[in-house]
Coordinates of C-alpha atoms in Angstrom, one line a residue:
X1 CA 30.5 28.0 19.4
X2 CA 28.7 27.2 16.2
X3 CA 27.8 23.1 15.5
X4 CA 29.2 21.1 12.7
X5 CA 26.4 18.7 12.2
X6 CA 27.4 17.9 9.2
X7 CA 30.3 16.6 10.2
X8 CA 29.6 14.5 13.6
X9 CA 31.5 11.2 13.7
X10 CA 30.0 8.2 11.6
X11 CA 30.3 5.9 14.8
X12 CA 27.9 8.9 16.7
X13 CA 25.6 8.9 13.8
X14 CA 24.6 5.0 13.5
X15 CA 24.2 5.7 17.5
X16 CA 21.5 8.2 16.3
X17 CA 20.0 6.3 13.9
X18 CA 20.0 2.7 15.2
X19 CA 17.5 4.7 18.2
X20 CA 14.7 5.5 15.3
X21 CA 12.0 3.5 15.0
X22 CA 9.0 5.5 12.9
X23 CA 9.7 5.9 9.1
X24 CA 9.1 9.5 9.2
X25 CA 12.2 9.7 11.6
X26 CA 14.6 7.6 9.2
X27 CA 13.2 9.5 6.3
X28 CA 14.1 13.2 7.9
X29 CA 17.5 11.7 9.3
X30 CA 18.1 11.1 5.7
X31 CA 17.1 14.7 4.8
X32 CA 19.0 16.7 7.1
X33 CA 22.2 16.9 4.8
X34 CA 24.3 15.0 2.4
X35 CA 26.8 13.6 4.6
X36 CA 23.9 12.0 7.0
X37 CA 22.1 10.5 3.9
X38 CA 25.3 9.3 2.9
X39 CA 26.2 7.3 5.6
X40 CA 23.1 5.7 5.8
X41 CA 24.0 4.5 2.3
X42 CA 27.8 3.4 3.1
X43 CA 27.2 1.5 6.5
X44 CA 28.8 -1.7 6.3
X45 CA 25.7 -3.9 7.6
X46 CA 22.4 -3.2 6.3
X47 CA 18.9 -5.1 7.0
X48 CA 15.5 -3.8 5.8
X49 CA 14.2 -2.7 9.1
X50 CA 9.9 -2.8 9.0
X51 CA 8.8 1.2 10.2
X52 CA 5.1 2.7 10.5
X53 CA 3.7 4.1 7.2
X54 CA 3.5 7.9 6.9
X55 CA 0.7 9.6 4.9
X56 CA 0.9 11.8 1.9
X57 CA -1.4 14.4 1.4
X58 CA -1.5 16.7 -2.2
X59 CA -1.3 20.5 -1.9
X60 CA -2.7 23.2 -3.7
X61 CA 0.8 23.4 -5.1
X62 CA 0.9 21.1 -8.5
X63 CA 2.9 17.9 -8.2
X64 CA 3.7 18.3 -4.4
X65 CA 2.8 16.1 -1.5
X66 CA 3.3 17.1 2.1
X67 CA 4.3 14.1 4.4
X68 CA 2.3 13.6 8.0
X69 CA 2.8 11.4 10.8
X70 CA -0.3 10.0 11.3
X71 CA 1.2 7.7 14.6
X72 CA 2.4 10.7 16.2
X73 CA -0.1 13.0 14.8
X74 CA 2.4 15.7 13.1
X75 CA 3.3 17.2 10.5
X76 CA 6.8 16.1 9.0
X77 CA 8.9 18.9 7.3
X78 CA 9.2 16.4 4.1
X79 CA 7.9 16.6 0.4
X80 CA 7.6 14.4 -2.4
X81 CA 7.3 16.0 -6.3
X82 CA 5.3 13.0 -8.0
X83 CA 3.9 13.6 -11.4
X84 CA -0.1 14.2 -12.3
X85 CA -1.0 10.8 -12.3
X86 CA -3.2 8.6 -10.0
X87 CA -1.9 6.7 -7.1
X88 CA -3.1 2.9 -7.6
X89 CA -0.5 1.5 -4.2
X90 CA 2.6 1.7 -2.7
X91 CA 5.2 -1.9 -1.8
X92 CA 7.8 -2.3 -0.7
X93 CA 9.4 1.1 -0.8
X94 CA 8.0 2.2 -4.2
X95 CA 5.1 4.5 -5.1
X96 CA 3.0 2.9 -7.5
X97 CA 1.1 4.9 -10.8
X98 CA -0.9 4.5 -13.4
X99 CA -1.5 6.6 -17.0
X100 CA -2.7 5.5 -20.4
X101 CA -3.4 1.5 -19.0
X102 CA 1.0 1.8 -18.2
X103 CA 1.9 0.9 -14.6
X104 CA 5.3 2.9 -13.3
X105 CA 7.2 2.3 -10.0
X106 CA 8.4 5.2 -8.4
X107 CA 11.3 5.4 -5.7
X108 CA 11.3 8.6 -3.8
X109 CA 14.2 8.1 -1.8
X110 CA 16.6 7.8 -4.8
X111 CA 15.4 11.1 -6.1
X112 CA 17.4 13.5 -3.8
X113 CA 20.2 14.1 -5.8
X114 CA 23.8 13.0 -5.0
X115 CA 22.6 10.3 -2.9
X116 CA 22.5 7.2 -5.4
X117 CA 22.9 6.0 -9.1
X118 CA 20.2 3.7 -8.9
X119 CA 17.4 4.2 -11.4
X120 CA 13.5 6.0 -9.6
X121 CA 11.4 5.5 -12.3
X122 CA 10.6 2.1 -13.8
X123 CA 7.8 1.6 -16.1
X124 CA 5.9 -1.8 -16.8
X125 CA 4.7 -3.3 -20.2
X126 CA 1.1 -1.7 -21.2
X127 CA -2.0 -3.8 -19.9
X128 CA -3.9 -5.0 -22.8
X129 CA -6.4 -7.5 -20.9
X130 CA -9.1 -8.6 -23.5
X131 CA -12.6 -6.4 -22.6
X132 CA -15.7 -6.9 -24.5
X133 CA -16.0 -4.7 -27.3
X134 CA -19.0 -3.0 -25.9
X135 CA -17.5 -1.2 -22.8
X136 CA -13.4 -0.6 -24.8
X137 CA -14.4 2.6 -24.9
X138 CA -15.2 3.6 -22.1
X139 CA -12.2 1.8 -20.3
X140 CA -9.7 3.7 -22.7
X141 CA -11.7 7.1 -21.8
X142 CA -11.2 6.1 -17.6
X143 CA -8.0 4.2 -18.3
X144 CA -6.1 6.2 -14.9
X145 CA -9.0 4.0 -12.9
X146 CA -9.1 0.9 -14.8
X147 CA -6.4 -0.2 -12.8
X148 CA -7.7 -0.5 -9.0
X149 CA -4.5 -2.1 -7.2
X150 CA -0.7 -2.8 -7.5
X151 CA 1.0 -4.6 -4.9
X152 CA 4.8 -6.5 -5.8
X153 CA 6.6 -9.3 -3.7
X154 CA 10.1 -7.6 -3.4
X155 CA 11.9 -3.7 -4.1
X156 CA 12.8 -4.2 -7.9
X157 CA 16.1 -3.2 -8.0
X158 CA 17.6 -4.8 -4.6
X159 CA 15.6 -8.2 -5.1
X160 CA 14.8 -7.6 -8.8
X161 CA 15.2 -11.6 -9.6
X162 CA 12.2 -12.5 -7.1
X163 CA 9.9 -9.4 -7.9
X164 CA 6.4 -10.0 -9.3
X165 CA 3.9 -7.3 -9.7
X166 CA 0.5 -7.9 -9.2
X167 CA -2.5 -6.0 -10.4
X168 CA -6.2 -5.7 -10.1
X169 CA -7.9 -4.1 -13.2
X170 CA -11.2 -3.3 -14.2
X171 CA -14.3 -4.0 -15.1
X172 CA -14.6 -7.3 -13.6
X173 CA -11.9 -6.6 -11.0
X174 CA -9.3 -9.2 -12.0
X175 CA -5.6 -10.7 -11.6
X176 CA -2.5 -9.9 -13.6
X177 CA 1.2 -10.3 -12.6
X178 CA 4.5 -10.0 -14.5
X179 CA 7.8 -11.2 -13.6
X180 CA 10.3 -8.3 -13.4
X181 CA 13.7 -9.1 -15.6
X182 CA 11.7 -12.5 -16.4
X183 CA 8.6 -11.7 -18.8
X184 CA 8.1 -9.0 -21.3
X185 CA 4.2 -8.9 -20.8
X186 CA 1.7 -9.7 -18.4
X187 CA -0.1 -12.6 -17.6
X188 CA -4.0 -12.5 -16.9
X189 CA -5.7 -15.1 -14.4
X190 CA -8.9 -14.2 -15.4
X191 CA -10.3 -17.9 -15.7
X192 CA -9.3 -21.4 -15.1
X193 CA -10.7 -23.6 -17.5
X194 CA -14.6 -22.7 -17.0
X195 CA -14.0 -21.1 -14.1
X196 CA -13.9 -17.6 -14.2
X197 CA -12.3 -15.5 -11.3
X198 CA -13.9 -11.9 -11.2
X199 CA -14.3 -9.2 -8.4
X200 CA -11.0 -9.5 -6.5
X201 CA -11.1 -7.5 -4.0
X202 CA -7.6 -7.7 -2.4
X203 CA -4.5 -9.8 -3.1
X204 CA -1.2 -10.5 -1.1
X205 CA 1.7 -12.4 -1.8
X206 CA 3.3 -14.7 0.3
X207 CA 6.7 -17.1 -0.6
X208 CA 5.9 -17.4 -4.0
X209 CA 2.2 -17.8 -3.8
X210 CA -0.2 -14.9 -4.8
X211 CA -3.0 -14.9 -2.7
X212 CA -6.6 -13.3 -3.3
X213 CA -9.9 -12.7 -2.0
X214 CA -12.8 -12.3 -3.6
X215 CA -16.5 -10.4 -2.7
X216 CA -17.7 -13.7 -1.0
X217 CA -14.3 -13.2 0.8
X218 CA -13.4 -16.9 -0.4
X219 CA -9.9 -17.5 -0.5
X220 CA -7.6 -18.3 -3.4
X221 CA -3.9 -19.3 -4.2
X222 CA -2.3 -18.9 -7.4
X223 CA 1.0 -20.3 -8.3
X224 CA 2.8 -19.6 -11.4
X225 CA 4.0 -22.6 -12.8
X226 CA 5.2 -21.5 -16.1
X227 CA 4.8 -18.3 -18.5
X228 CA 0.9 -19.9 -19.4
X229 CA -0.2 -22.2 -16.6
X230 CA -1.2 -20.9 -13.2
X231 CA -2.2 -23.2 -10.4
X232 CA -5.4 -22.7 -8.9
X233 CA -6.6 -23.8 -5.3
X234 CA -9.6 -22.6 -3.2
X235 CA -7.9 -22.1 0.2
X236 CA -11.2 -21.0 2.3
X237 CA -14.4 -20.6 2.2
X238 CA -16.3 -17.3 3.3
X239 CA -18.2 -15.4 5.6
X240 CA -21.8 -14.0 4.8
X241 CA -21.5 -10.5 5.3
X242 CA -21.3 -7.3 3.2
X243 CA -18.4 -5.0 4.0
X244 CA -17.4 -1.8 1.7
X245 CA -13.8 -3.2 1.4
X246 CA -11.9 -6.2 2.4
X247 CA -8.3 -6.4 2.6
X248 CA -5.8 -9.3 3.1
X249 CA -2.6 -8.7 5.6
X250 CA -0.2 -11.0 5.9
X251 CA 1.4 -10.9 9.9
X252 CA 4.5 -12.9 11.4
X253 CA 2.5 -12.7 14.8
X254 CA -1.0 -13.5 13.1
X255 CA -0.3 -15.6 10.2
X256 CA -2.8 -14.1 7.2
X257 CA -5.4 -11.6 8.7
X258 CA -8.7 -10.4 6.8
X259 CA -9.9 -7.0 7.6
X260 CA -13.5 -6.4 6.7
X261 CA -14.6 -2.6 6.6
X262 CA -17.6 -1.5 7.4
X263 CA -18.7 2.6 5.4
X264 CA -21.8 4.6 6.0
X265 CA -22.5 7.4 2.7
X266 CA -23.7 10.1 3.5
X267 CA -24.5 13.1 0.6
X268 CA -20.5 13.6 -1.0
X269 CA -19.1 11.9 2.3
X270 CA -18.0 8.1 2.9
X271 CA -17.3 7.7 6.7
X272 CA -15.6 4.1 8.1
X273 CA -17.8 2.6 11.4
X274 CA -16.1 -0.4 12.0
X275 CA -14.0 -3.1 11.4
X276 CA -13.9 -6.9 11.7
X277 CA -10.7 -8.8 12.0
X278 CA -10.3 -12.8 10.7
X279 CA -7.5 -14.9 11.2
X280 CA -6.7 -18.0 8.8
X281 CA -6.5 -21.2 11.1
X282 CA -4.3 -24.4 10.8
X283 CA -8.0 -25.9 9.4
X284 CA -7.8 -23.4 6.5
X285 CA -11.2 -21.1 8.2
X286 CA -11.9 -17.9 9.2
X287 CA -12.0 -17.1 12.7
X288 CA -13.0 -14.0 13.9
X289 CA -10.9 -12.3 16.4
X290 CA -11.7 -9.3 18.1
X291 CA -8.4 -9.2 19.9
X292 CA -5.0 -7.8 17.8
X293 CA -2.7 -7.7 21.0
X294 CA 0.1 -5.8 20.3
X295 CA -0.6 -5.4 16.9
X296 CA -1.4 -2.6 14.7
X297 CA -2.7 -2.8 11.2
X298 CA -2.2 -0.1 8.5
X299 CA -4.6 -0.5 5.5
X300 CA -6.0 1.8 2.4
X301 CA -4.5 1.1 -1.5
X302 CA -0.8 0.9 0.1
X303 CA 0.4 -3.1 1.0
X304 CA -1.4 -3.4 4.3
X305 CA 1.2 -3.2 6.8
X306 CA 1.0 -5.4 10.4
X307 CA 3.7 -3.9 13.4
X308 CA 4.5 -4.8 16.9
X309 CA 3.2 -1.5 18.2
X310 CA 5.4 -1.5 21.6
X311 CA 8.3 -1.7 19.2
X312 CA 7.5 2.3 17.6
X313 CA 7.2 5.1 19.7
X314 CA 2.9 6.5 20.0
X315 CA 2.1 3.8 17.9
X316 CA -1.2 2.3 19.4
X317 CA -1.4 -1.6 20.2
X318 CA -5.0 -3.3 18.8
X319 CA -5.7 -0.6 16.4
X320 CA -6.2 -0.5 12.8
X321 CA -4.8 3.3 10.7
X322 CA -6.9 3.1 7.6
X323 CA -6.6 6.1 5.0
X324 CA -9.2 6.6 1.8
X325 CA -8.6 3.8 -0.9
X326 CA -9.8 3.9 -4.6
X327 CA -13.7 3.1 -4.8
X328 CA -13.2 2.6 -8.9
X329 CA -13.8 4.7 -11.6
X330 CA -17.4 5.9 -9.9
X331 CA -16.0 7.2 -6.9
X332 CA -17.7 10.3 -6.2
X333 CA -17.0 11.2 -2.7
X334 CA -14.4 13.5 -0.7
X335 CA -11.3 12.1 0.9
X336 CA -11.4 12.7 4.5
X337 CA -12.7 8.8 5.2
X338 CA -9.7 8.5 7.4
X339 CA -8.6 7.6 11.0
X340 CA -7.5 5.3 14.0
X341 CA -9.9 2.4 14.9
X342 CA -9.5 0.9 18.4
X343 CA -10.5 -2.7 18.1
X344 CA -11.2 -3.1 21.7
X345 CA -13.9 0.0 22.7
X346 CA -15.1 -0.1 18.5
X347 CA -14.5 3.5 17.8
X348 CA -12.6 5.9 15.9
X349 CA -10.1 9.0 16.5
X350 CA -9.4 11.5 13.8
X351 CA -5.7 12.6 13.9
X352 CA -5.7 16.3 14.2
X353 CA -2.6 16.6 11.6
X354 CA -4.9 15.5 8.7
X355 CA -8.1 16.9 9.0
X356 CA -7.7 20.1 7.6
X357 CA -5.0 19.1 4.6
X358 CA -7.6 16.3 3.5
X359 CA -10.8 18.3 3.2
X360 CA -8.4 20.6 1.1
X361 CA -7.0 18.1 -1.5
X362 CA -8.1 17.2 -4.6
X363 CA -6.5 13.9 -4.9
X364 CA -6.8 10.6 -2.3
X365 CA -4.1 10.8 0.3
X366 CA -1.9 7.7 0.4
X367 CA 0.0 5.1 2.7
X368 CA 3.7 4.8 2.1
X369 CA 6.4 2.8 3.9
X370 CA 9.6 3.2 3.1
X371 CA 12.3 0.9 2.9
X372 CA 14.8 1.8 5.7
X373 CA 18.3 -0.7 6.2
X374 CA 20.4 -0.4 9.0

């Protein structure tokens, strides 16, 4: 007797689906045909539920990325067809580009057709920061890399009222937002009266307030007051040390976390070591804590992502899953800096599923969560 799957009972499939709990699951659930995919869409309740990031890996094949589990350590029978541009972060759901100094958001899941109406492509205003005249040139000639970061508050279409984009540029490695549905250009916090706020180095935002660390790993709020004024207020001060990249997660459990990461270069190679882990207090310092718990932490160029790891299936408790993130326009090494860092014993595991796909690409691979509702 042959098997409909196609057409099992809706009330069978939200059994199936309320039981996933990795993104890579939801994703292929939503893959499997048109009438699954569908009633995903048409289910009467629906809640963003938070998954674990897959990773996205270019082939030889132009314009296709192959989709891995890096929790499970698998490969995922999933694709994505994304244009020839470079990567610069992925929020909230979206893929994040960059060409020609213009910043587009990209929605995979609304490309398969038949599935939704809603628009996949949404491209920004053009940057137009002022640079000094003596380096315009060259910033036009790398403009893919003059943007280093892009991180929004909310999806733009389901939230598009509350959605602010934030970008860090080049040279000086500094702040811009815009106000999706609100502004028609960008705004630049580049100084506050003769303060000038260069070499950001990661930014989050929280309920309305952008928050941003710089190479001193001080901490910064910025609030948008108006179209032209931007509050300005030093949250914390730093800690002496000199990591290759810092990144800022925000975590329900945690409160805001900063990760520092620690790189040894070697010839055309960049390999990660180790990691320290700070937690804001109620004093406004940074503690270190060498102890996530339950935790795991997801960081590279995508949103840095904080889980319950007890909560999806092989994914590790006081761990961190970094991937290879943009070193700027000189980056000049290969992209297999990439792993599982257990907090607790200070080392790190390669997943199998990604060794040999990395040392083969040509392009970074990538963090993405995807937005899954129930």
């Amino acid at each position: 007797m042959r098997s409909d799957w196609a057409n099992l009972p809706t009330d069978v499939l939200s059994l199936i689906y309320d039981m996933l709990s990795v993104a890579s699951d939801c994703v292929q659930f939503m893959a499997v045909c048109r009438s699954w995919g569908c009633m995903k869409k048409d289910r009467k309740y629906k809640r963003a539920r938070l998954t674990t990031p897959m990773v996205f890996v270019s082939e030889r094949k132009e314009n296709t990325w192959n989709a891995y589990d890096i929790v499970n350590n698998q490969v995922l029978g999933f694709q994505l067809k994304l244009p020839k541009t470079r990567f610069c972060g992925s929020s909230n759901g979206w893929i994040i580009t960059v060409e020609n100094f213009v910043v587009t958001l990209r929605n995979p899941q609304y490309d398969v057709k038949g599935r939704t109406r809603r628009p996949s492509i949404i491209r920004l205003p053009p940057l137009k920061p002022q640079i000094n005249y003596k380096i315009r040139g060259y910033a036009k000639a790398h403009s893919d890399y003059f943007v280093i970061k892009v991180t929004m508050s909310a999806d733009p279409i389901s939230n598009s009222k509350d959605c602010i984009v934030m970008v860090l540029y080049e040279p000086l490695s500094q702040l811009a937002f815009i106000r999706l549905g609100k502004d028609t250009r960008w705004t630049y916090i580049d100084k506050h009266g003769d303060e000038i706020y260069p070499w950001i180095k990661d930014v989050v935002l929280i309920e309305d307030k952008i928050y941003a660390v710089d190479s001193q790993s001080k901490l910064w709020a910025f609030e948008s007051t108006s179209k032209s004024t931007v509050d300005v207020q030093l949250v914390a001060t730093g800690i002496v040390d000199l990591p290759q990249k810092i990144y800022l997660v925000g975590s329900k459990k945690k409160g805001l976390l900063m990760i520092y990461r620690f790189s040894e270069y070697r010839r055309f190679t960049r390999e990660s070591r180790k990691f320290r882990i700070f937690e804001l207090n109620s004093n406004d310092e940074w503690i270190e804590n060498n102890d996530l718990g339950d935790i795991a932490l997801f960081v590279g160029d995508n949103d840095s992502v904080s889980v319950v790891a007890s909560m999806h299936y092989g994914c590790q408790s006081n761990c961190i899953y970094f991937v290879n993130d943009n070193e700027g326009i000189h980056c000049w090494h290969t992209f297999d800096d990439f792993g599982v860092y257990n907090v607790k014993s200070q080392s790190v595991t390669k997943p199998a599923c990604l060794r040999n796909p990395v040392k083969r690409t040509r392009h970074p691979p990538f963090m993405f969560q995807p937005i899954v509702y129930m």
